Amino acid sequence: MLWIKAFHIVFIASWFAGLFYLPRIFVNLAQIPADVPADSQKERERLLLMARKLLKFTTLLAVPALVSGLWLWLGYGIGRGPGNGWLHAKLLVVLLAVGYHHVCARVLRKFSENRNTRSHVWFRWFNEVPVFLLTAAAILVVVKPF
Ligand code: HEM
């Protein structure tokens, strides 16, 4: 069980590294003017390529992160039964994290089609969301407040 938990933490950290960095690229992309001058076109293509590769990698890491969590819960029975409100709250955080991941994929599609309307300031705030999600999940699973 401890091996699964160790890899759960490793894959969670790797998944969130992608969720932290991807919006950073969006901040940079949002600073390139819509009517992209020639010299910025290269910069834009480079950022889009980086974001596509990073999204693919982040998605690949999300799968073992979630599977190992399900294994701890359903396989080893950790958090099952009454008095484990912490896991139910944590599953809500997990759903929000998966939702955030999905929104990042949609945002990247919009940038690829030059249809983004959000400012770089908006993306700076958007970038803070995974910080709150990871903090909430870590407190729930380590402290188990309820
Ligand atoms: C399907 C999703 C997930 C499930 C079912 C799940 C379930 C679990 C379970 C049952 C444990 C063991 C708790 C214990 O031994 O006391 C655990 C550990 C942990 N989980 Fe998850 N988890 C999931 C996703 C996540 C996510 C998204 C995060 C972070 C954002 C996360 C962070 C952690 C951490 C940090 C630990 C280690 C806690 C410790 O060592 O005491 N998990 N998880």
Coordinates of C-alpha atoms and ligand atoms in Angstrom, one line a residue:
M1 CA 0.0 0.0 0.0
L2 CA 2.8 2.4 0.9
W3 CA 4.3 1.9 -2.6
I4 CA 1.0 2.9 -4.2
K5 CA 0.7 5.9 -1.9
A6 CA 4.3 6.9 -2.8
F7 CA 3.6 6.8 -6.5
H8 CA 0.3 8.5 -6.0
I9 CA 2.1 11.5 -4.5
V10 CA 4.8 11.4 -7.3
F11 CA 2.1 11.4 -10.1
I12 CA 0.0 14.0 -8.3
A13 CA 3.1 16.3 -8.1
S14 CA 3.9 15.7 -11.7
W15 CA 0.3 16.3 -12.9
F16 CA 0.1 19.5 -11.0
A17 CA 3.5 20.7 -12.3
G18 CA 1.8 20.7 -15.7
L19 CA -1.3 22.4 -14.4
F20 CA 0.9 25.1 -12.8
Y21 CA 3.0 25.7 -16.0
L22 CA 0.4 25.5 -18.8
P23 CA -1.4 28.7 -17.7
R24 CA 2.0 30.4 -17.6
I25 CA 2.2 29.8 -21.3
F26 CA -1.3 31.2 -21.7
V27 CA -0.2 34.4 -20.0
N28 CA 2.6 34.8 -22.5
L29 CA 0.3 33.9 -25.5
A30 CA -2.3 36.4 -24.3
Q31 CA 0.4 39.1 -24.4
I32 CA 1.0 38.6 -28.1
P33 CA -1.3 41.0 -30.0
A34 CA -4.2 39.3 -32.0
D35 CA -3.0 40.8 -35.3
V36 CA 0.3 39.0 -34.8
P37 CA 3.2 40.9 -36.5
A38 CA 5.6 38.7 -38.5
D39 CA 8.4 38.6 -35.9
S40 CA 5.9 37.5 -33.1
Q41 CA 4.4 34.8 -35.3
K42 CA 7.5 32.6 -34.6
E43 CA 7.2 33.3 -30.9
R44 CA 3.5 32.4 -31.0
E45 CA 4.1 29.1 -32.8
R46 CA 6.8 28.2 -30.4
L47 CA 4.6 28.8 -27.4
L48 CA 1.7 26.9 -29.0
L49 CA 4.0 23.9 -29.7
M50 CA 5.3 24.0 -26.1
A51 CA 1.7 24.1 -24.7
R52 CA 0.5 21.2 -26.9
K53 CA 3.4 19.0 -25.8
L54 CA 2.9 20.0 -22.2
L55 CA -0.8 19.3 -22.3
K56 CA -0.3 15.9 -23.8
F57 CA 2.3 15.1 -21.1
T58 CA 0.1 16.5 -18.3
T59 CA -2.8 14.4 -19.4
L60 CA -0.6 11.2 -19.5
L61 CA 0.4 11.9 -15.9
A62 CA -3.1 12.6 -14.7
V63 CA -4.2 9.0 -15.5
P64 CA -1.8 7.2 -13.1
A65 CA -2.3 10.0 -10.5
L66 CA -6.1 9.2 -10.4
V67 CA -5.8 5.5 -10.8
S68 CA -3.4 5.2 -7.9
G69 CA -5.8 7.3 -5.8
L70 CA -8.7 5.1 -6.7
W71 CA -6.6 2.0 -5.9
L72 CA -5.9 3.4 -2.4
W73 CA -9.6 4.2 -1.9
L74 CA -11.3 1.2 -3.5
G75 CA -8.5 -1.3 -3.4
Y76 CA -7.2 -0.8 0.1
G77 CA -10.4 0.7 1.5
I78 CA -8.8 3.8 2.8
G79 CA -11.4 6.4 3.5
R80 CA -14.3 4.0 3.0
G81 CA -17.2 3.8 5.4
P82 CA -18.7 6.4 7.9
G83 CA -16.6 9.2 9.3
N84 CA -14.5 9.8 6.2
G85 CA -16.0 13.1 5.0
W86 CA -12.5 14.2 4.1
L87 CA -12.4 11.8 1.2
H88 CA -15.8 13.0 -0.2
A89 CA -14.6 16.6 0.0
K90 CA -11.3 15.5 -1.6
L91 CA -13.1 13.8 -4.4
L92 CA -14.9 17.2 -5.1
V93 CA -11.4 18.8 -5.2
V94 CA -10.4 16.1 -7.7
L95 CA -13.4 16.8 -9.9
L96 CA -12.5 20.5 -9.9
A97 CA -8.9 19.6 -10.8
V98 CA -10.0 17.4 -13.7
G99 CA -12.4 20.2 -14.8
Y100 CA -9.5 22.7 -14.6
H101 CA -7.4 20.4 -16.8
H102 CA -10.3 20.2 -19.3
V103 CA -10.6 24.0 -19.4
C104 CA -6.9 24.3 -20.1
A105 CA -7.4 22.1 -23.1
R106 CA -10.2 24.3 -24.4
V107 CA -8.2 27.5 -23.8
L108 CA -5.3 26.0 -25.8
R109 CA -7.7 25.2 -28.7
K110 CA -8.9 28.8 -28.7
F111 CA -5.4 30.1 -28.8
S112 CA -4.6 27.7 -31.7
E113 CA -7.6 29.1 -33.6
N114 CA -6.6 32.7 -32.6
R115 CA -10.0 33.0 -30.9
N116 CA -8.8 33.9 -27.4
T117 CA -10.4 37.0 -25.9
R118 CA -9.0 36.8 -22.3
S119 CA -6.3 39.2 -21.1
H120 CA -2.9 38.1 -19.6
V121 CA -4.1 39.5 -16.3
W122 CA -7.1 37.1 -16.4
F123 CA -4.7 34.2 -17.0
R124 CA -2.5 35.3 -14.1
W125 CA -5.5 34.8 -11.8
F126 CA -6.5 31.6 -13.6
N127 CA -3.0 30.3 -12.9
E128 CA -3.6 30.5 -9.1
V129 CA -6.5 28.0 -9.1
P130 CA -4.3 24.8 -9.0
V131 CA -2.5 26.3 -5.9
F132 CA -5.8 26.3 -4.0
L133 CA -6.8 22.9 -5.3
L134 CA -3.5 21.2 -4.3
T135 CA -3.5 22.9 -0.9
A136 CA -7.1 21.9 -0.2
A137 CA -6.4 18.2 -1.2
A138 CA -3.2 18.0 0.9
I139 CA -5.0 19.4 4.0
L140 CA -8.0 17.1 3.6
V141 CA -5.9 14.0 3.1
V142 CA -3.2 14.6 5.7
V143 CA -5.2 16.4 8.5
K144 CA -8.5 14.6 7.7
P145 CA -10.5 17.5 9.5
F146 CA -13.8 15.7 9.1
Ligands
HEM1 C1 -9.5 9.9 -7.8 C2 -8.9 10.7 -7.1 C3 -8.2 10.4 -5.8 C4 -8.4 9.5 -4.8 C5 -9.6 8.5 -4.8 C6 -7.4 9.7 -3.8 C7 -7.4 8.9 -2.6 C8 -6.4 8.9 -1.7 C9 -6.2 8.0 -0.6 C10 -7.2 7.0 -0.2 C11 -5.0 8.3 0.0 C12 -4.4 7.7 1.3 C13 -4.8 8.5 2.5 C14 -4.2 7.9 3.7 O1 -3.4 6.9 3.7 O2 -4.5 8.4 4.8 C15 -4.4 9.4 -0.7 C16 -3.2 10.0 -0.4 C17 -2.9 11.2 -0.9 N1 -3.5 11.9 -1.9 FE1 -5.0 11.3 -3.0 N2 -6.6 10.7 -4.1 C18 -7.0 11.2 -5.3 C19 -6.5 12.3 -6.0 C20 -5.6 13.1 -5.4 C21 -5.3 14.5 -5.8 C22 -5.9 15.1 -7.1 C23 -4.4 15.0 -4.9 C24 -3.8 16.4 -5.0 C25 -4.3 17.4 -5.6 C26 -4.1 14.0 -4.0 C27 -3.2 14.1 -2.9 C28 -2.9 13.1 -2.0 C29 -1.8 13.2 -1.1 C30 -0.8 14.4 -0.9 C31 -1.8 12.0 -0.4 C32 -0.8 11.5 0.7 C33 -1.3 11.7 2.1 C34 -0.5 11.0 3.1 O3 0.6 10.6 2.9 O4 -1.0 10.9 4.2 N3 -4.9 12.9 -4.2 N4 -5.3 9.7 -1.8

